[in-house]
Amino acid sequence: MTPDIIESRYDIVIVGGGVTGAGVFHQAVNMGLKALLVEARDFAWGTSSRSSKMVHGGLRYLKEGKFLLTRSAVKERQRLLNVYPGLVTPLDFIMPIYKDLGPSKTTMKTGLNIYSLMAGERQHRNFDRKTTLGLLPGVRSDQLVSAVGFRDAQVDDARLVLRLIFDACDRGGHAMNYTGASGIERDNRGRVRSVLLKDAETGAEREVRTTAVINATGVFAETLHPSPMKGFHIRPLRGSHLIFPGDRYKLDRVISFIQPRDNRPIFIFPWEGCLVLGTTDVDFHGDLNADPGITSREINYLMEGLDSILPELDLNADDAVAAIAGVRPVLSRKRKSASKESREHVVWKDKGLVTVTGGKLTTFSLLARDALRAAAPWLPGKGRTTKNCLTPVSGPEAGLPGLPGLDEAACLRIQGRYGDRINELADHLTEEGRQPVESTHTLWAELCHGARSEQIRHLSDLLLRRVRIGLFLPNGGLSVMDRIREKVSPCVDWDRKRWEKEIQDYRQLWKRAYAPGEITGDD
Ligand SMILES: Cc1cc2nc3c(=O)[nH]c(=O)nc-3n(C[C@H](O)[C@H](O)[C@H](O)COP(=O)(O)OP(=O)(O)OC[C@H]3O[C@@H](n4cnc5c(N)ncnc54)[C@H](O)[C@@H]3O)c2cc1C
């Protein structure tokens, strides 16, 4: 059970527990503010657990002339690699160059030179045709010229959100999931006076006083704060991925390639021992309140793309263990083709209410800084610093903790994900706790720690966001549910009836939104 920690007054209330809200919350607490974060569903339930997990400058934005966006994203990537080693990890990319499709060698070289300049060091290299064929067995050889390689980074997106939130909680911030903001009250001069909160499941309501509210609700932003700009609105765009067992193709880097149908770049990349294929970019017309699902049209699009780059690979949509879809909060004025819409963020202000939406996972910290700057007049000590003050609780200089029975790579992975809470997690590192769950990289200790100490309300919170095994194991892990139940039971106060309900709800949710074979997403 989550203890009710909400007090009656805060300096600032942050609405939305995705990476944007988590970043604002983290920085607000670091600035010494009394801060509350509320999330209507689970932390990272929205887009922030459904991304491509890349911490990147976005090479394609260069092509669109968005130099500033790319430059700030490259800088953020470097900073995040330094601040969160083990959570944000370097990731190599390779992009085969063809005569008949996609950017030419010269275009790629120019783009990558600029990219390297922005990072302050050369981060790319060229591979000749023969090396490319050796690095990517089975890659389409017809019209292949060469390949370029470059380096970006990868993150477990949901764990980044949780790390930001729990680090801030350990420094005095308050964060409640399953608590939605249902309204904002203002005084007679129109200034924010309080926020109305509602427990998403019991319906219990309460009012919390504050003069500053940050609306970081992603695609939901216009519910609390309609766009102040005529004709400029959120355009929800869905992106979906298919997840395959990692042993179907040995891949140690991202293959970035062009889907020939519409010339869009898509990727197949390694993540936590699996292979992930994505993403799409299509208008979303479904219910924003439900977990989105991939559609059969998107599956065909992705599989067709994969077939075009790895024609000899014997991999079908049926081999996918899971699918995951997310909805981008993209701001749109003139309806362009989905992929051409800007990924830049906006900040809207209205007498204490600040809305921040759009942007990218990579640049969450810049969104946080801009939102806090906009909120400064409504915060105590108006002149407070709003510089980018993202700091780890224990810096890398603190060194790696010695976790009994775990090698250096596993220690780094755990430290990156759990920060100073590693000591709590260590309590679960028994002989059994150190074992991975089936074929995944996740330890049983992580499952127990998530259940006991990370504010889960439901089984889906645990299996889809605290750990991600619901995306890696066949059938969402339902086939090993007896074992999961046995291990997790001592860490939650669920009786037999509650367990049965949790398992049944999880099964339904997984089949509806994550099972690649049982598609219910809208087309
Ligand atoms: C398919 C896909 C791939 C992507 N890949 C990348 C990538 O590789 N790299 C990258 O940098 N970016 C990527 N992005 C973009 C990135 O994921 C998003 O920009 C980012 O996650 C948005 O975070 P957010 O916190 O603004 O929104 P969200 O994560 O959606 O968070 C908003 C939260 O607000 C909550 N909420 C809504 N209303 C209320 C309310 N009234 N009260 C309380 N809470 C509320 C919601 O439940 C939700 O959890 C990708 C996006 C998609 C869709």
Coordinates of C-alpha atoms and ligand atoms in Angstrom, one line a residue:
M1 CA 0.0 0.0 0.0
T2 CA 1.1 3.5 -0.7
P3 CA 1.1 5.7 2.4
D4 CA -0.9 8.9 1.9
I5 CA 1.7 11.6 2.2
I6 CA 0.0 14.5 0.6
E7 CA 0.0 17.7 2.7
S8 CA -2.3 20.7 2.4
R9 CA 0.1 23.2 0.9
Y10 CA 3.0 23.1 -1.5
D11 CA 5.3 25.6 -3.2
I12 CA 4.7 23.8 -6.5
V13 CA 2.5 21.0 -7.7
I14 CA 3.5 19.0 -10.8
V15 CA 0.8 17.2 -12.7
G16 CA 1.9 14.2 -14.8
G17 CA 4.4 11.5 -13.8
G18 CA 6.1 11.0 -17.2
V19 CA 9.7 12.1 -17.9
T20 CA 8.7 15.7 -18.2
G21 CA 6.9 15.9 -14.9
A22 CA 9.6 13.8 -13.2
G23 CA 12.3 16.1 -14.5
V24 CA 10.5 19.2 -13.2
F25 CA 9.9 17.5 -9.9
H26 CA 13.5 16.5 -9.6
Q27 CA 14.8 20.0 -10.3
A28 CA 12.2 21.7 -8.1
V29 CA 13.3 19.6 -5.2
N30 CA 16.9 20.2 -5.9
M31 CA 16.1 24.0 -5.9
G32 CA 14.8 23.5 -2.3
L33 CA 11.1 23.8 -3.2
K34 CA 8.4 22.0 -1.4
A35 CA 7.1 20.0 -4.3
L36 CA 4.3 17.5 -5.0
L37 CA 4.0 15.4 -8.1
V38 CA 0.7 13.7 -8.9
E39 CA 0.2 11.1 -11.6
A40 CA -3.3 10.0 -12.6
R41 CA -2.3 6.4 -13.4
D42 CA 1.1 4.9 -12.7
F43 CA 4.4 6.7 -12.9
A44 CA 5.7 6.5 -16.5
W45 CA 2.3 5.0 -17.6
G46 CA 2.2 7.3 -20.6
T47 CA 4.5 7.9 -23.5
S48 CA 7.6 7.8 -21.3
S49 CA 7.6 4.0 -21.0
R50 CA 6.7 3.5 -24.6
S51 CA 9.6 5.3 -26.4
S52 CA 12.4 3.9 -28.6
K53 CA 14.6 4.3 -25.5
M54 CA 17.2 6.4 -27.4
V55 CA 19.0 9.2 -25.8
H56 CA 20.0 10.9 -29.0
G57 CA 20.6 14.1 -30.8
G58 CA 18.3 13.0 -33.6
L59 CA 20.3 12.9 -36.8
R60 CA 17.1 13.3 -38.9
Y61 CA 16.4 16.7 -37.3
L62 CA 19.6 18.0 -38.9
K63 CA 18.2 17.1 -42.3
E64 CA 15.2 19.3 -41.3
G65 CA 17.5 22.2 -40.5
K66 CA 16.7 21.9 -36.7
F67 CA 20.3 22.6 -35.6
L68 CA 19.4 24.0 -32.2
L69 CA 17.2 21.0 -31.3
T70 CA 19.9 18.6 -32.4
R71 CA 22.7 20.5 -30.6
S72 CA 20.8 20.7 -27.3
A73 CA 19.9 17.0 -27.5
V74 CA 23.5 16.0 -28.2
K75 CA 24.6 18.0 -25.2
E76 CA 21.9 16.4 -23.0
R77 CA 22.9 13.0 -24.2
Q78 CA 26.5 13.6 -23.1
R79 CA 25.4 14.9 -19.7
L80 CA 23.0 12.0 -19.1
L81 CA 25.7 9.5 -19.9
N82 CA 27.9 11.2 -17.3
V83 CA 25.2 11.6 -14.6
Y84 CA 23.5 8.2 -14.9
P85 CA 26.1 5.5 -16.0
G86 CA 24.5 2.1 -15.9
L87 CA 21.1 3.6 -16.7
V88 CA 22.0 5.7 -19.8
T89 CA 24.5 3.6 -21.7
P90 CA 26.4 4.2 -25.0
L91 CA 24.8 2.6 -28.0
D92 CA 26.3 2.1 -31.5
F93 CA 24.4 2.7 -34.6
I94 CA 25.0 1.5 -38.1
M95 CA 23.3 2.8 -41.2
P96 CA 23.9 0.9 -44.5
I97 CA 24.1 3.2 -47.5
Y98 CA 22.4 2.2 -50.8
K99 CA 22.6 3.5 -54.3
D100 CA 18.8 3.1 -54.8
L101 CA 17.4 4.2 -51.4
G102 CA 17.9 6.7 -48.6
P103 CA 20.6 9.3 -48.0
S104 CA 23.8 9.2 -50.0
K105 CA 27.2 8.6 -48.5
T106 CA 28.1 12.3 -48.9
T107 CA 24.9 13.5 -47.2
M108 CA 25.5 11.1 -44.3
K109 CA 29.1 12.2 -44.0
T110 CA 28.2 15.8 -43.8
G111 CA 25.4 15.2 -41.3
L112 CA 27.7 13.1 -39.1
N113 CA 30.5 15.6 -39.2
I114 CA 28.1 18.2 -37.8
Y115 CA 26.9 15.7 -35.3
S116 CA 30.4 15.0 -34.1
L117 CA 31.2 18.7 -33.9
M118 CA 28.2 19.2 -31.7
A119 CA 29.4 16.5 -29.4
G120 CA 32.9 17.9 -29.3
E121 CA 34.6 14.7 -30.5
R122 CA 34.5 12.5 -33.6
Q123 CA 31.9 9.9 -33.0
H124 CA 31.4 8.3 -36.3
R125 CA 33.2 6.1 -38.7
N126 CA 32.8 4.6 -42.2
F127 CA 32.5 1.0 -43.0
D128 CA 33.3 -0.3 -46.6
R129 CA 30.9 -2.7 -48.3
K130 CA 32.8 -5.8 -47.2
T131 CA 33.0 -4.8 -43.6
T132 CA 29.3 -3.9 -43.6
L133 CA 28.4 -7.4 -44.9
G134 CA 30.5 -8.9 -42.2
L135 CA 29.0 -6.7 -39.4
L136 CA 25.4 -7.4 -40.6
P137 CA 25.1 -10.9 -41.9
G138 CA 22.1 -11.2 -44.2
V139 CA 21.8 -7.5 -44.9
R140 CA 20.6 -6.6 -48.4
S141 CA 23.7 -6.6 -50.6
D142 CA 22.1 -5.5 -53.8
Q143 CA 23.0 -1.8 -54.4
L144 CA 24.9 -1.7 -51.0
V145 CA 27.7 0.9 -51.1
S146 CA 29.0 1.1 -47.6
A147 CA 27.7 2.0 -44.1
V148 CA 28.3 4.7 -41.5
G149 CA 28.5 4.0 -37.8
F150 CA 27.9 6.5 -35.0
R151 CA 27.3 6.5 -31.3
D152 CA 24.3 7.6 -29.3
A153 CA 22.9 6.2 -26.1
Q154 CA 20.1 4.1 -24.7
V155 CA 18.0 4.2 -21.6
D156 CA 15.3 2.2 -19.9
D157 CA 12.8 5.0 -20.2
A158 CA 10.4 4.0 -17.3
R159 CA 13.4 3.4 -15.0
L160 CA 14.7 6.9 -15.8
V161 CA 11.3 8.4 -14.8
L162 CA 11.3 6.3 -11.6
R163 CA 14.9 7.2 -10.8
L164 CA 14.1 10.9 -11.1
I165 CA 11.0 10.6 -9.0
F166 CA 12.4 8.4 -6.2
D167 CA 15.7 10.4 -5.9
A168 CA 13.6 13.5 -5.5
C169 CA 11.3 11.8 -2.9
D170 CA 14.4 10.8 -0.9
R171 CA 15.3 14.5 -0.8
G172 CA 11.9 15.5 0.6
G173 CA 9.6 15.7 -2.4
H174 CA 6.2 14.0 -2.4
A175 CA 4.9 11.9 -5.3
M176 CA 1.6 10.1 -5.6
N177 CA 0.6 7.8 -8.4
Y178 CA -3.1 7.0 -9.2
T179 CA -3.9 10.6 -8.2
G180 CA -5.2 12.8 -11.0
A181 CA -5.5 16.6 -11.0
S182 CA -9.2 17.2 -11.8
G183 CA -9.2 21.0 -11.8
I184 CA -7.4 24.2 -10.9
E185 CA -9.0 26.8 -8.6
R186 CA -8.1 30.5 -9.0
D187 CA -8.5 33.6 -6.9
N188 CA -10.5 36.6 -7.9
R189 CA -7.6 38.0 -9.9
G190 CA -7.3 34.8 -11.9
R191 CA -4.1 33.5 -10.1
V192 CA -3.8 29.9 -9.3
R193 CA -4.9 29.2 -5.7
S194 CA -5.2 25.4 -5.5
V195 CA -5.4 22.1 -7.3
L196 CA -8.2 19.6 -7.0
L197 CA -7.0 16.1 -6.8
K198 CA -8.9 12.8 -7.2
D199 CA -7.8 9.3 -6.4
A200 CA -8.1 7.5 -9.7
E201 CA -9.6 4.4 -8.1
T202 CA -11.5 5.4 -4.9
G203 CA -12.7 8.7 -6.4
A204 CA -11.7 10.4 -3.1
E205 CA -11.2 14.1 -3.6
R206 CA -9.1 16.8 -1.9
E207 CA -7.8 20.3 -2.5
V208 CA -4.1 21.2 -2.2
R209 CA -3.1 24.9 -1.9
T210 CA -0.3 26.2 -4.2
T211 CA 0.4 29.2 -6.3
A212 CA 2.4 27.3 -9.0
V213 CA 1.1 24.3 -11.1
I214 CA 3.2 22.7 -13.8
N215 CA 1.0 20.8 -16.3
A216 CA 3.3 18.1 -17.7
T217 CA 0.5 15.8 -18.9
G218 CA 1.9 15.1 -22.4
V219 CA -0.9 14.4 -24.8
F220 CA -3.5 15.3 -22.2
A221 CA -2.0 18.8 -21.7
E222 CA -5.0 20.6 -23.3
T223 CA -7.4 19.1 -20.8
L224 CA -6.1 21.3 -18.0
H225 CA -4.9 24.1 -20.3
P226 CA -6.4 24.7 -23.7
S227 CA -3.8 26.0 -26.2
P228 CA -3.5 29.8 -26.0
M229 CA -2.5 29.9 -29.7
K230 CA -5.2 29.8 -32.3
G231 CA -5.0 26.8 -34.6
F232 CA -2.0 25.3 -32.6
H233 CA -2.9 22.1 -30.9
I234 CA -1.7 18.7 -29.7
R235 CA -1.8 16.2 -32.5
P236 CA -1.5 12.7 -30.9
L237 CA 0.7 10.5 -33.0
R238 CA 1.1 6.8 -32.3
G239 CA 4.4 5.0 -32.6
S240 CA 4.6 1.2 -32.1
H241 CA 7.3 -1.4 -31.7
L242 CA 7.5 -5.1 -32.0
I243 CA 9.8 -7.0 -29.5
F244 CA 11.5 -10.3 -30.6
P245 CA 13.6 -12.8 -28.7
G246 CA 17.3 -11.7 -28.9
D247 CA 18.5 -15.0 -30.1
R248 CA 16.8 -14.7 -33.5
Y249 CA 19.6 -12.3 -34.8
K250 CA 22.8 -11.5 -33.1
L251 CA 22.8 -7.7 -32.9
D252 CA 25.1 -5.5 -30.8
R253 CA 24.1 -2.2 -32.4
V254 CA 21.1 -0.4 -33.8
I255 CA 20.5 -0.9 -37.5
S256 CA 19.0 2.3 -38.8
F257 CA 17.5 1.9 -42.2
I258 CA 14.9 3.4 -44.5
Q259 CA 11.4 1.9 -44.9
P260 CA 11.1 1.9 -48.7
R261 CA 7.3 2.5 -48.7
D262 CA 7.6 6.1 -47.4
N263 CA 11.3 6.7 -47.0
R264 CA 11.1 7.0 -43.2
P265 CA 14.0 5.9 -41.0
I266 CA 13.2 2.9 -38.8
F267 CA 15.3 0.8 -36.5
I268 CA 16.0 -2.6 -35.2
F269 CA 17.9 -2.5 -32.0
P270 CA 19.1 -4.6 -29.0
W271 CA 17.5 -3.9 -25.7
E272 CA 17.8 -6.0 -22.5
G273 CA 18.6 -9.1 -24.5
C274 CA 15.7 -8.7 -26.9
L275 CA 15.4 -7.2 -30.4
V276 CA 13.1 -4.2 -30.9
L277 CA 11.7 -3.2 -34.2
G278 CA 10.2 0.3 -34.6
T279 CA 8.8 2.7 -35.0
T280 CA 5.7 3.9 -36.8
D281 CA 4.3 7.4 -36.8
V282 CA 0.6 7.6 -37.4
D283 CA -2.4 9.7 -36.2
F284 CA -4.0 8.3 -33.1
H285 CA -7.8 8.4 -32.9
G286 CA -8.3 6.0 -30.0
D287 CA -9.0 6.5 -26.3
L288 CA -6.1 8.3 -24.8
N289 CA -7.0 6.9 -21.4
A290 CA -6.4 3.3 -22.3
D291 CA -3.1 1.6 -23.0
P292 CA -2.6 2.0 -26.8
G293 CA -2.0 -1.1 -28.9
I294 CA -0.2 -1.7 -32.2
T295 CA -2.4 -2.3 -35.3
S296 CA -2.1 -4.9 -38.0
R297 CA -1.3 -2.2 -40.5
E298 CA 1.7 -1.1 -38.4
I299 CA 2.8 -4.7 -38.0
N300 CA 2.8 -5.1 -41.8
Y301 CA 4.7 -1.8 -42.2
L302 CA 7.4 -2.8 -39.7
M303 CA 7.8 -6.3 -41.0
E304 CA 7.9 -5.1 -44.6
G305 CA 10.7 -2.7 -43.6
L306 CA 12.6 -5.4 -41.8
D307 CA 12.3 -7.7 -44.8
S308 CA 13.7 -5.0 -47.1
I309 CA 16.9 -4.6 -45.0
L310 CA 17.4 -8.2 -43.8
P311 CA 15.7 -10.3 -46.5
E312 CA 17.3 -13.5 -45.5
L313 CA 16.3 -13.3 -41.9
D314 CA 13.8 -15.9 -41.0
L315 CA 11.7 -13.8 -38.6
N316 CA 7.9 -13.3 -38.8
A317 CA 5.4 -11.2 -36.9
D318 CA 4.4 -14.4 -35.1
D319 CA 7.8 -14.6 -33.6
A320 CA 7.3 -11.3 -31.7
V321 CA 6.9 -11.8 -27.9
A322 CA 5.2 -8.4 -27.3
A323 CA 4.3 -5.1 -28.9
I324 CA 4.3 -1.7 -27.3
A325 CA 2.7 1.5 -28.6
G326 CA 2.9 5.0 -27.4
V327 CA 1.4 8.3 -28.3
R328 CA 3.6 11.3 -29.0
P329 CA 2.6 14.7 -27.7
V330 CA 3.4 16.6 -30.9
L331 CA 2.3 20.3 -31.4
S332 CA 0.9 21.0 -34.8
R333 CA -0.2 24.1 -36.6
K334 CA -0.5 23.1 -40.2
R335 CA -1.1 19.4 -40.7
K336 CA 2.0 18.1 -42.3
S337 CA 2.8 14.4 -42.8
A338 CA 3.2 12.9 -39.3
S339 CA 7.0 12.5 -39.4
K340 CA 7.5 16.1 -40.5
E341 CA 5.8 17.6 -37.5
S342 CA 8.2 19.4 -35.1
R343 CA 9.4 17.6 -32.0
E344 CA 10.2 20.9 -30.2
H345 CA 8.5 21.7 -26.9
V346 CA 6.2 24.5 -25.9
V347 CA 5.7 26.4 -22.7
W348 CA 2.4 28.2 -22.0
K349 CA 1.8 30.4 -19.0
D350 CA -1.4 31.5 -17.3
K351 CA -1.0 33.2 -13.9
G352 CA 0.7 30.4 -12.1
L353 CA -0.3 27.6 -14.4
V354 CA 2.6 26.6 -16.6
T355 CA 2.1 23.9 -19.3
V356 CA 5.1 22.2 -20.8
T357 CA 4.6 19.6 -23.5
G358 CA 6.1 18.2 -26.7
G359 CA 9.9 17.6 -26.8
K360 CA 11.7 14.4 -26.4
L361 CA 12.7 12.1 -23.7
T362 CA 16.4 13.1 -24.3
T363 CA 15.7 16.8 -23.5
F364 CA 13.5 16.3 -20.5
S365 CA 15.9 18.4 -18.4
L366 CA 15.7 21.4 -20.7
L367 CA 11.9 21.2 -20.6
A368 CA 12.1 21.2 -16.8
R369 CA 14.4 24.2 -16.7
D370 CA 12.1 26.2 -19.1
A371 CA 9.0 25.3 -17.1
L372 CA 10.5 26.3 -13.8
R373 CA 11.8 29.6 -15.3
A374 CA 8.2 30.3 -16.5
A375 CA 6.9 29.5 -13.1
A376 CA 9.5 31.6 -11.2
P377 CA 7.2 34.6 -10.5
W378 CA 4.8 32.3 -8.7
L379 CA 7.4 30.5 -6.6
P380 CA 8.7 31.6 -3.2
G381 CA 12.1 33.4 -3.6
K382 CA 11.4 34.5 -7.2
G383 CA 15.0 34.9 -8.0
R384 CA 15.9 31.3 -7.3
T385 CA 18.2 29.6 -9.7
T386 CA 16.5 27.7 -12.5
K387 CA 19.6 26.5 -14.1
N388 CA 19.7 22.9 -15.2
C389 CA 20.4 21.3 -11.8
L390 CA 20.0 17.6 -12.5
T391 CA 22.2 15.8 -10.1
P392 CA 22.5 12.2 -9.1
V393 CA 22.1 11.4 -5.5
S394 CA 25.4 9.6 -5.5
G395 CA 27.6 10.8 -8.2
P396 CA 29.7 8.4 -10.3
E397 CA 32.6 9.5 -8.2
A398 CA 31.0 7.6 -5.3
G399 CA 32.2 4.4 -7.1
L400 CA 30.4 1.2 -7.5
P401 CA 28.9 -0.4 -4.5
G402 CA 30.0 -4.0 -3.9
L403 CA 26.9 -6.0 -4.3
P404 CA 27.6 -9.6 -3.1
G405 CA 27.6 -12.1 -5.9
L406 CA 27.1 -9.7 -8.8
D407 CA 29.7 -8.8 -11.3
E408 CA 30.7 -5.3 -12.2
A409 CA 28.3 -4.9 -15.1
A410 CA 25.4 -6.1 -13.0
C411 CA 26.4 -3.7 -10.2
L412 CA 26.5 -0.8 -12.6
R413 CA 23.1 -1.7 -14.1
I414 CA 21.6 -1.9 -10.6
Q415 CA 23.2 1.4 -9.5
G416 CA 22.0 3.2 -12.6
R417 CA 18.5 2.1 -12.1
Y418 CA 18.2 2.4 -8.3
G419 CA 20.6 5.2 -7.3
D420 CA 20.9 5.5 -3.5
R421 CA 18.0 3.0 -3.1
I422 CA 20.5 0.3 -4.0
N423 CA 20.9 -0.5 -0.3
E424 CA 17.2 -1.3 0.0
L425 CA 17.4 -3.5 -3.1
A426 CA 20.5 -5.3 -1.6
D427 CA 18.2 -6.7 1.1
H428 CA 16.6 -8.9 -1.7
L429 CA 20.0 -10.1 -3.1
T430 CA 19.7 -13.5 -1.6
E431 CA 21.0 -16.6 -3.5
E432 CA 17.7 -16.7 -5.4
G433 CA 17.4 -12.9 -5.6
R434 CA 20.6 -12.7 -7.6
Q435 CA 19.2 -15.0 -10.3
P436 CA 17.7 -13.6 -13.5
V437 CA 14.0 -14.0 -14.2
E438 CA 14.0 -16.7 -16.9
S439 CA 16.0 -15.6 -19.9
T440 CA 15.8 -11.8 -19.0
H441 CA 18.5 -9.5 -17.6
T442 CA 16.1 -8.7 -14.7
L443 CA 16.9 -10.1 -11.3
W444 CA 14.3 -11.6 -9.0
A445 CA 15.6 -9.1 -6.4
E446 CA 14.4 -6.2 -8.6
L447 CA 11.0 -7.7 -8.8
C448 CA 10.8 -7.9 -5.0
H449 CA 12.2 -4.5 -4.5
G450 CA 9.7 -3.0 -7.0
A451 CA 6.8 -4.7 -5.2
R452 CA 7.8 -3.7 -1.7
S453 CA 9.4 -0.2 -2.2
E454 CA 8.3 1.4 -5.4
Q455 CA 4.6 2.4 -4.9
I456 CA 3.0 -0.3 -7.1
R457 CA -0.8 -0.6 -6.9
H458 CA -1.2 -3.3 -9.6
L459 CA 0.6 -6.2 -11.0
S460 CA 0.9 -4.4 -14.3
D461 CA 2.8 -1.6 -12.6
L462 CA 5.3 -4.1 -11.5
L463 CA 5.7 -6.2 -14.6
L464 CA 5.5 -3.4 -17.2
R465 CA 7.3 -0.5 -15.6
R466 CA 9.2 -1.3 -12.3
V467 CA 10.7 -4.2 -14.3
R468 CA 9.9 -4.8 -18.0
I469 CA 9.6 -8.5 -18.0
G470 CA 6.0 -8.2 -19.2
L471 CA 7.6 -7.1 -22.5
F472 CA 10.3 -9.8 -22.7
L473 CA 8.7 -13.0 -21.6
P474 CA 6.4 -15.0 -23.8
N475 CA 2.8 -14.3 -22.9
G476 CA 3.7 -11.3 -20.8
G477 CA 5.1 -13.7 -18.1
L478 CA 1.8 -15.3 -17.5
S479 CA 3.3 -18.7 -18.0
V480 CA 5.6 -18.2 -15.0
M481 CA 3.0 -16.4 -12.9
D482 CA 3.1 -19.0 -10.2
R483 CA 6.7 -18.3 -9.6
I484 CA 6.2 -14.5 -9.7
R485 CA 3.4 -14.8 -7.2
E486 CA 5.5 -17.0 -4.9
K487 CA 8.4 -14.5 -4.9
V488 CA 6.4 -11.3 -4.8
S489 CA 3.7 -12.3 -2.2
P490 CA 5.9 -11.5 0.8
C491 CA 6.4 -8.0 -0.5
V492 CA 2.7 -7.0 -1.0
D493 CA -0.3 -7.3 1.2
W494 CA -2.5 -9.0 -1.4
D495 CA -4.8 -11.8 -0.2
R496 CA -5.7 -14.8 -2.5
K497 CA -8.7 -12.9 -4.0
R498 CA -6.7 -9.8 -4.7
W499 CA -4.0 -11.9 -6.4
E500 CA -6.5 -13.6 -8.6
K501 CA -8.0 -10.2 -9.6
E502 CA -4.6 -8.7 -10.3
I503 CA -3.6 -11.7 -12.5
Q504 CA -6.9 -11.6 -14.4
D505 CA -6.7 -7.8 -15.0
Y506 CA -3.1 -8.2 -16.1
R507 CA -4.0 -11.0 -18.5
Q508 CA -6.8 -8.9 -20.0
L509 CA -4.6 -5.8 -20.3
W510 CA -1.7 -7.7 -21.8
K511 CA -3.9 -9.4 -24.4
R512 CA -5.6 -6.2 -25.3
A513 CA -2.6 -3.9 -25.6
Y514 CA 0.7 -5.8 -25.6
A515 CA 0.0 -9.2 -27.3
P516 CA 1.2 -8.8 -30.9
G517 CA -1.2 -11.6 -32.1
E518 CA -4.4 -10.1 -30.7
I519 CA -4.5 -6.6 -32.1
T520 CA -7.1 -4.2 -30.9
G521 CA -5.4 -0.8 -31.7
D522 CA -7.4 1.5 -34.0
D523 CA -6.4 1.9 -37.6
Ligands
LIG1 C1 7.0 5.6 -30.2 C2 7.7 6.7 -29.6 C3 9.1 6.6 -29.6 C4 9.9 7.7 -29.0 N1 11.2 7.5 -29.0 C5 12.0 8.5 -28.4 C6 13.4 8.3 -28.3 O1 13.9 7.3 -28.7 N2 14.1 9.3 -27.7 C7 13.5 10.4 -27.2 O2 14.2 11.3 -26.8 N3 12.1 10.6 -27.3 C8 11.4 9.7 -27.8 N4 10.0 9.8 -27.9 C9 9.4 11.0 -27.3 C10 9.3 10.8 -25.8 O3 8.9 9.5 -25.4 C11 8.2 11.8 -25.2 O4 8.5 13.1 -25.7 C12 8.1 11.8 -23.7 O5 8.1 10.5 -23.2 C13 6.9 12.6 -23.3 O6 6.9 12.6 -21.9 P1 5.8 13.4 -21.0 O7 6.2 13.3 -19.6 O8 5.7 14.8 -21.6 O9 4.5 12.7 -21.4 P2 4.0 11.3 -20.8 O10 5.1 10.3 -20.6 O11 2.8 10.8 -21.6 O12 3.5 11.7 -19.3 C14 2.3 12.4 -19.1 C15 1.6 11.8 -17.9 O13 0.6 12.6 -17.4 C16 -0.4 11.8 -16.8 N5 -1.6 12.6 -16.7 C17 -2.5 13.0 -17.7 N6 -3.5 13.7 -17.2 C18 -3.3 13.8 -15.9 C19 -3.9 14.5 -14.8 N7 -5.0 15.2 -15.0 N8 -3.5 14.4 -13.6 C20 -2.3 13.6 -13.3 N9 -1.6 13.0 -14.3 C21 -2.1 13.1 -15.5 C22 -0.5 10.6 -17.8 O14 -1.1 9.5 -17.2 C23 1.0 10.4 -18.2 O15 1.6 9.4 -17.4 C24 9.2 8.8 -28.5 C25 7.8 8.8 -28.4 C26 7.1 7.8 -29.0 C27 5.6 7.8 -28.9

